[in-house]
Amino acid sequence: RLNCWFDVPSHKKTVAIWPKSGYSNNDPSIDKRSPNNQWWHGLYVDLISLGYKVAQLGFSDIITTVYPVLDLRHLSLWDSIVYSLGCDVCLGTDSGSSWIINSYGMRHITLFTNYQNGHLANETAYCPVNYLGNGIVLYGKGGINNITKDSVLMSIGLLNS
């Protein structure tokens, strides 16, 4: 559990998205743990059409240049976390940034699949725990891209209600 001892600016009607797990483009688990760019592009389109601003954080390539996305990939990890805490909701995978954001009790959706060989029991063991219960884990059975965008949008609605 972490407490905010710092000021958090508010970013209304904004979804902070950390689209890729891992910490570099050389991490071989990224493709198993993170939805592909086509999946993310579709979600960005849906979120923007619903009136949300999309802020992309983390190290990965920008997902789309077609729609207005706040490109915050240049921020440090600390500044990225602070920005995320001021958003309506955060969305990411089972990566370190998701663990940090959930430790603050922030509204967070974790996209997850059992990407480890032999990981057949207790499938959510790698998922971040949100100490305030403000976290939703969406499990992609058979692969991370099997998580529906509708389930993400519904989860955003639940966390913001």
XYZ file of N, CA and C in Angstrom:
483
model
N 0.847 -1.177 0.000
C 0.000 0.000 0.000
C 0.889 1.234 0.000
N 0.598 2.158 -0.929
C 1.330 3.419 -1.016
C 0.366 4.581 -0.798
N 0.838 5.616 -0.167
C 0.033 6.811 0.073
C 0.579 7.971 -0.741
N -0.337 8.782 -1.274
C 0.067 9.965 -2.036
C 0.479 11.060 -1.070
N 1.754 11.338 -1.007
C 2.284 12.423 -0.193
C 2.590 13.632 -1.074
N 2.209 13.542 -2.337
C 2.518 14.545 -3.343
C 1.219 15.000 -3.995
N 1.256 16.141 -4.648
C 0.086 16.650 -5.356
C -0.127 15.855 -6.645
N -1.386 15.557 -6.924
C -1.749 14.832 -8.146
C -2.690 15.717 -8.956
N -2.228 16.236 -10.088
C -3.113 17.047 -10.928
C -4.232 16.199 -11.517
N -5.402 16.779 -11.670
C -6.560 16.055 -12.201
C -6.580 16.115 -13.727
N -6.838 14.966 -14.343
C -6.967 14.867 -15.799
C -8.324 14.229 -16.079
N -9.364 15.056 -16.056
C -10.736 14.576 -16.208
C -10.971 13.974 -17.588
N -11.803 12.938 -17.590
C -12.220 12.253 -18.824
C -11.007 11.757 -19.622
N -9.980 11.283 -18.868
C -8.759 10.775 -19.496
C -8.481 9.367 -19.005
N -8.105 8.503 -19.927
C -7.702 7.142 -19.608
C -6.195 7.038 -19.841
N -5.474 6.678 -18.783
C -4.023 6.472 -18.889
C -3.786 5.036 -19.331
N -3.095 4.865 -20.442
C -2.871 3.525 -20.990
C -1.372 3.246 -21.071
N -1.001 2.124 -20.480
C 0.354 1.573 -20.546
C 0.220 0.317 -21.417
N 0.331 0.439 -22.738
C -0.072 -0.661 -23.625
C 0.847 -1.883 -23.648
N 2.079 -1.724 -23.268
C 3.004 -2.848 -23.386
C 3.627 -3.188 -22.046
N 3.734 -4.463 -21.786
C 4.424 -4.927 -20.579
C 5.916 -4.939 -20.855
N 6.677 -5.198 -19.845
C 8.121 -5.272 -20.030
C 8.748 -3.896 -20.013
N 10.044 -3.877 -20.233
C 10.777 -2.634 -20.065
C 11.671 -2.299 -21.232
N 11.576 -3.054 -22.302
C 12.323 -2.728 -23.505
C 11.731 -3.530 -24.652
N 12.080 -3.126 -25.851
C 11.587 -3.857 -27.023
C 12.263 -5.217 -27.168
N 13.233 -5.530 -26.311
C 13.938 -6.808 -26.384
C 13.353 -7.864 -25.451
N 12.282 -7.543 -24.738
C 11.673 -8.475 -23.803
C 10.810 -9.471 -24.585
N 11.178 -10.752 -24.601
C 10.443 -11.720 -25.422
C 9.018 -11.999 -24.936
N 8.686 -11.634 -23.710
C 7.334 -11.910 -23.211
C 6.317 -10.854 -23.635
N 6.767 -9.742 -24.209
C 5.858 -8.643 -24.527
C 4.712 -9.087 -25.426
N 5.007 -9.837 -26.479
C 3.957 -10.243 -27.413
C 2.937 -11.175 -26.774
N 3.321 -11.908 -25.749
C 2.385 -12.789 -25.055
C 1.584 -12.044 -23.994
N 2.174 -11.023 -23.387
C 1.562 -10.313 -22.262
C 0.806 -9.058 -22.655
N 0.981 -8.592 -23.871
C 0.411 -7.308 -24.292
C -0.407 -7.474 -25.562
N -1.601 -6.866 -25.612
C -2.359 -6.902 -26.870
C -1.557 -6.269 -28.009
N -1.863 -6.709 -29.210
C -1.142 -6.166 -30.362
C -1.635 -4.757 -30.699
N -0.922 -4.072 -31.572
C -1.248 -2.682 -31.900
C -2.626 -2.535 -32.530
N -3.054 -3.518 -33.324
C -4.377 -3.457 -33.940
C -5.465 -3.473 -32.858
N -5.292 -4.312 -31.844
C -6.248 -4.379 -30.737
C -6.305 -3.030 -30.029
N -5.133 -2.475 -29.707
C -5.083 -1.184 -29.013
C -5.691 -0.081 -29.865
N -5.383 -0.068 -31.146
C -5.918 0.964 -32.042
C -7.444 0.974 -31.965
N -8.048 -0.213 -32.030
C -9.516 -0.302 -31.946
C -10.051 0.246 -30.637
N -9.359 -0.037 -29.534
C -9.791 0.480 -28.236
C -9.641 1.998 -28.190
N -8.529 2.523 -28.709
C -8.334 3.977 -28.724
C -9.470 4.649 -29.488
N -9.841 4.084 -30.637
C -10.935 4.645 -31.446
C -12.219 4.667 -30.623
N -12.522 3.554 -29.942
C -13.745 3.472 -29.139
C -13.732 4.494 -28.002
N -12.611 4.600 -27.292
C -12.527 5.526 -26.171
C -12.686 6.977 -26.639
N -12.025 7.326 -27.712
C -12.100 8.697 -28.230
C -13.513 9.008 -28.699
N -14.177 8.023 -29.324
C -15.555 8.255 -29.779
C -16.512 8.435 -28.606
N -16.149 7.921 -27.431
C -16.963 8.101 -26.227
C -16.611 9.386 -25.474
N -15.686 10.167 -26.016
C -15.345 11.450 -25.424
C -14.180 11.417 -24.450
N -13.479 10.293 -24.371
C -12.306 10.215 -23.502
C -11.073 10.731 -24.221
N -10.152 11.266 -23.453
C -8.808 11.523 -23.948
C -7.995 10.281 -23.606
N -7.089 9.905 -24.489
C -6.234 8.749 -24.277
C -4.810 9.246 -24.089
N -4.211 8.882 -22.959
C -2.821 9.220 -22.689
C -2.011 7.931 -22.742
N -1.056 7.866 -23.653
C -0.216 6.672 -23.756
C 1.091 6.905 -23.021
N 1.406 5.970 -22.120
C 2.615 6.041 -21.317
C 3.429 4.770 -21.514
N 4.651 4.776 -21.008
C 5.507 3.599 -21.136
C 6.488 3.755 -22.272
N 7.137 2.648 -22.619
C 8.248 2.715 -23.567
C 7.866 2.421 -25.004
N 6.724 1.815 -25.267
C 6.433 1.258 -26.592
C 6.217 2.320 -27.656
N 6.186 1.863 -28.902
C 5.873 2.749 -30.015
C 4.476 3.313 -29.816
N 4.235 4.494 -30.389
C 2.893 5.064 -30.318
C 1.959 4.145 -31.100
N 0.799 3.882 -30.532
C -0.116 2.909 -31.129
C -0.776 3.450 -32.387
N -1.175 4.701 -32.386
C -1.860 5.254 -33.550
C -1.488 6.719 -33.722
N -1.400 7.138 -34.952
C -1.213 8.560 -35.240
C -2.460 9.115 -35.915
N -3.475 8.265 -36.096
C -4.700 8.662 -36.773
C -5.588 9.490 -35.848
N -5.596 9.147 -34.583
C -6.475 9.807 -33.620
C -5.646 10.579 -32.606
N -6.239 11.598 -31.997
C -5.481 12.418 -31.037
C -5.177 11.666 -29.743
N -3.935 11.272 -29.594
C -3.470 10.573 -28.407
C -2.429 11.455 -27.729
N -2.553 11.599 -26.403
C -1.546 12.340 -25.652
C -0.319 11.438 -25.514
N 0.724 11.768 -26.222
C 1.938 10.953 -26.218
C 2.816 11.373 -25.046
N 2.766 10.594 -23.964
C 3.519 10.916 -22.755
C 4.631 9.903 -22.502
N 5.083 9.248 -23.549
C 6.114 8.230 -23.409
C 7.461 8.805 -22.987
N 7.630 10.099 -23.127
C 8.891 10.752 -22.773
C 9.025 10.998 -21.263
N 7.926 10.874 -20.526
C 7.973 11.135 -19.089
C 8.760 10.063 -18.352
N 9.346 10.448 -17.242
C 10.021 9.468 -16.384
C 8.969 8.548 -15.769
N 9.400 7.433 -15.210
C 8.460 6.522 -14.556
C 7.688 7.266 -13.472
N 8.377 8.040 -12.646
C 7.719 8.782 -11.563
C 6.653 9.727 -12.110
N 7.018 10.551 -13.093
C 6.063 11.503 -13.655
C 4.902 10.796 -14.353
N 5.179 9.655 -14.955
C 4.124 8.872 -15.598
C 3.128 8.334 -14.571
N 3.634 7.871 -13.432
C 2.764 7.364 -12.363
C 1.905 8.505 -11.818
N 2.526 9.649 -11.532
C 1.777 10.795 -11.000
C 0.688 11.217 -11.988
N 1.026 11.281 -13.275
C 0.028 11.633 -14.290
C -1.118 10.623 -14.262
N -0.785 9.349 -14.241
C -1.795 8.287 -14.262
C -2.745 8.383 -13.082
N -2.221 8.708 -11.917
C -3.053 8.796 -10.712
C -4.100 9.901 -10.807
N -3.899 10.869 -11.695
C -4.859 11.952 -11.868
C -5.912 11.686 -12.928
N -5.847 10.530 -13.578
C -6.795 10.188 -14.646
C -8.040 9.509 -14.075
N -9.057 9.365 -14.911
C -10.279 8.671 -14.490
C -10.015 7.207 -14.197
N -9.206 6.592 -15.045
C -8.895 5.169 -14.904
C -7.592 4.885 -15.630
N -6.898 3.840 -15.190
C -5.658 3.397 -15.838
C -5.884 2.003 -16.409
N -5.156 1.709 -17.451
C -5.278 0.429 -18.127
C -3.881 -0.053 -18.490
N -3.571 -1.289 -18.107
C -2.261 -1.836 -18.418
C -2.242 -3.343 -18.308
N -1.063 -3.899 -18.372
C -0.886 -5.341 -18.274
C -0.295 -5.669 -16.904
N 0.155 -6.878 -16.730
C 0.732 -7.290 -15.439
C 2.193 -6.854 -15.331
N 2.431 -5.567 -15.498
C 3.793 -5.050 -15.461
C 4.009 -4.214 -14.206
N 5.231 -3.777 -14.016
C 5.585 -3.011 -12.830
C 4.760 -1.752 -12.656
N 4.474 -1.048 -13.754
C 3.684 0.180 -13.633
C 2.293 -0.132 -13.083
N 1.714 -1.244 -13.492
C 0.393 -1.627 -12.973
C 0.460 -1.963 -11.488
N 1.530 -2.613 -11.066
C 1.699 -2.903 -9.645
C 1.792 -1.616 -8.834
N 2.532 -0.642 -9.344
C 2.680 0.627 -8.630
C 1.338 1.357 -8.547
N 0.662 1.501 -9.675
C -0.607 2.233 -9.717
C -1.645 1.564 -8.821
N -1.720 0.242 -8.857
C -2.654 -0.477 -7.981
C -2.284 -0.317 -6.508
N -0.998 -0.159 -6.204
C -0.573 0.030 -4.820
C -1.098 1.332 -4.226
N -1.397 2.290 -5.087
C -2.001 3.546 -4.634
C -3.527 3.429 -4.533
N -4.096 2.309 -4.950
C -5.540 2.132 -4.898
C -6.277 2.803 -6.040
N -5.552 3.210 -7.078
C -6.132 3.893 -8.229
C -7.024 2.932 -9.020
N -8.075 3.483 -9.638
C -8.940 2.666 -10.513
C -8.079 2.130 -11.667
N -8.016 0.814 -11.779
C -7.098 0.200 -12.743
C -7.704 -1.068 -13.334
N -7.498 -1.238 -14.637
C -7.883 -2.464 -15.335
C -6.600 -3.145 -15.787
N -6.443 -4.394 -15.375
C -5.271 -5.174 -15.757
C -5.681 -6.195 -16.811
N -5.020 -6.151 -17.958
C -5.224 -7.141 -19.011
C -4.233 -8.266 -18.764
N -4.729 -9.494 -18.779
C -3.891 -10.606 -18.343
C -4.218 -11.889 -19.100
N -3.196 -12.723 -19.286
C -3.369 -14.079 -19.797
C -2.287 -14.950 -19.171
N -2.460 -16.247 -19.236
C -1.431 -17.149 -18.684
C -0.366 -17.386 -19.762
N 0.605 -16.519 -19.803
C 1.634 -16.549 -20.842
C 2.823 -17.436 -20.488
N 2.941 -17.851 -19.239
C 4.058 -18.697 -18.835
C 3.753 -20.169 -19.123
N 4.708 -20.875 -19.678
C 4.535 -22.303 -19.915
C 4.273 -23.005 -18.589
N 3.285 -23.875 -18.573
C 2.965 -24.636 -17.376
C 2.196 -23.856 -16.321
N 1.879 -22.605 -16.595
C 1.132 -21.793 -15.622
C -0.356 -22.079 -15.807
N -0.804 -23.174 -15.177
C -2.167 -23.641 -15.385
C -3.049 -23.485 -14.156
N -2.460 -23.294 -12.995
C -3.231 -23.139 -11.774
C -2.970 -21.751 -11.198
N -3.933 -21.221 -10.476
C -3.816 -19.896 -9.882
C -3.360 -18.884 -10.938
N -4.123 -18.813 -12.005
C -3.714 -18.044 -13.185
C -3.509 -16.560 -12.930
N -4.144 -15.995 -11.923
C -3.995 -14.559 -11.682
C -2.892 -14.245 -10.669
N -2.018 -15.202 -10.387
C -0.959 -14.994 -9.398
C -0.041 -13.827 -9.761
N 0.115 -13.537 -11.039
C 0.982 -12.442 -11.474
C 0.265 -11.093 -11.515
N -1.023 -11.091 -11.246
C -1.796 -9.854 -11.373
C -1.613 -8.934 -10.180
N -1.538 -7.637 -10.447
C -1.450 -6.668 -9.355
C -2.681 -6.729 -8.458
N -2.478 -6.428 -7.187
C -3.563 -6.390 -6.212
C -3.849 -4.930 -5.888
N -5.102 -4.552 -5.968
C -5.498 -3.186 -5.653
C -6.052 -3.183 -4.238
N -5.339 -2.526 -3.315
C -5.692 -2.635 -1.910
C -7.038 -1.981 -1.581
N -7.549 -1.097 -2.434
C -8.858 -0.494 -2.198
C -9.975 -1.224 -2.945
N -9.615 -2.259 -3.682
C -10.625 -2.983 -4.452
C -11.052 -2.256 -5.712
N -10.240 -1.300 -6.166
C -10.560 -0.531 -7.369
C -9.942 -1.128 -8.628
N -9.587 -2.398 -8.577
C -8.963 -3.030 -9.726
C -9.853 -4.093 -10.337
N -9.805 -4.181 -11.639
C -10.505 -5.225 -12.376
C -9.470 -5.942 -13.230
N -9.465 -7.267 -13.156
C -8.586 -8.089 -13.989
C -9.430 -8.694 -15.102
N -9.024 -8.462 -16.340
C -9.689 -9.073 -17.495
C -8.752 -10.138 -18.046
N -9.246 -11.368 -18.042
C -8.428 -12.514 -18.420
C -8.718 -12.927 -19.857
N -7.671 -13.016 -20.664
C -7.803 -13.446 -22.058
C -7.474 -14.915 -22.196
N -8.474 -15.749 -22.092
C -8.257 -17.187 -22.214
C -7.781 -17.511 -23.625
N -6.656 -18.189 -23.727
C -6.103 -18.547 -25.023
C -5.262 -17.449 -25.656
N -5.113 -16.326 -24.993
C -4.280 -15.243 -25.520
C -4.821 -13.884 -25.137
N -3.934 -12.949 -24.957
C -4.288 -11.610 -24.478
C -5.202 -10.872 -25.451
N -5.072 -11.136 -26.756
C -5.916 -10.455 -27.741
C -7.352 -10.950 -27.724
N -7.648 -11.996 -26.932
C -9.013 -12.506 -26.817
C -9.857 -11.717 -25.823
N -9.252 -10.777 -25.123
C -10.029 -9.888 -24.258
C -10.803 -8.941 -25.169
N -12.102 -8.838 -24.945
C -12.900 -7.977 -25.821
C -12.788 -6.522 -25.399
N -12.826 -5.665 -26.401
C -12.803 -4.237 -26.115
C -14.068 -3.828 -25.360
N -15.182 -4.515 -25.650
C -16.421 -4.232 -24.914
C -16.255 -4.488 -23.424
N -15.509 -5.534 -23.056
C -15.308 -5.804 -21.622
C -14.461 -4.715 -20.977
N -13.523 -4.149 -21.740
C -12.718 -3.035 -21.220
C -13.603 -1.810 -21.017
N -14.419 -1.486 -22.013
C -15.298 -0.316 -21.914
C -16.291 -0.475 -20.770
N -16.836 -1.669 -20.595
C -17.761 -1.927 -19.493
C -17.044 -1.765 -18.149
N -15.805 -2.232 -18.058
C -15.024 -2.111 -16.823
C -14.721 -0.656 -16.493
N -14.444 0.142 -17.511
C -14.214 1.577 -17.291
C -15.479 2.201 -16.713
N -16.623 1.834 -17.266
C -17.898 2.343 -16.753
C -18.129 1.942 -15.297
N -17.813 0.689 -14.963
C -17.983 0.218 -13.582
C -17.071 0.974 -12.613
N -15.825 1.163 -12.989
C -14.879 1.843 -12.102
C -15.189 3.327 -11.949
N -15.837 3.917 -12.929
C -16.140 5.349 -12.873
C -17.542 5.636 -12.356
N -18.280 4.604 -11.951
C -19.657 4.840 -11.480
C -19.687 5.097 -9.984
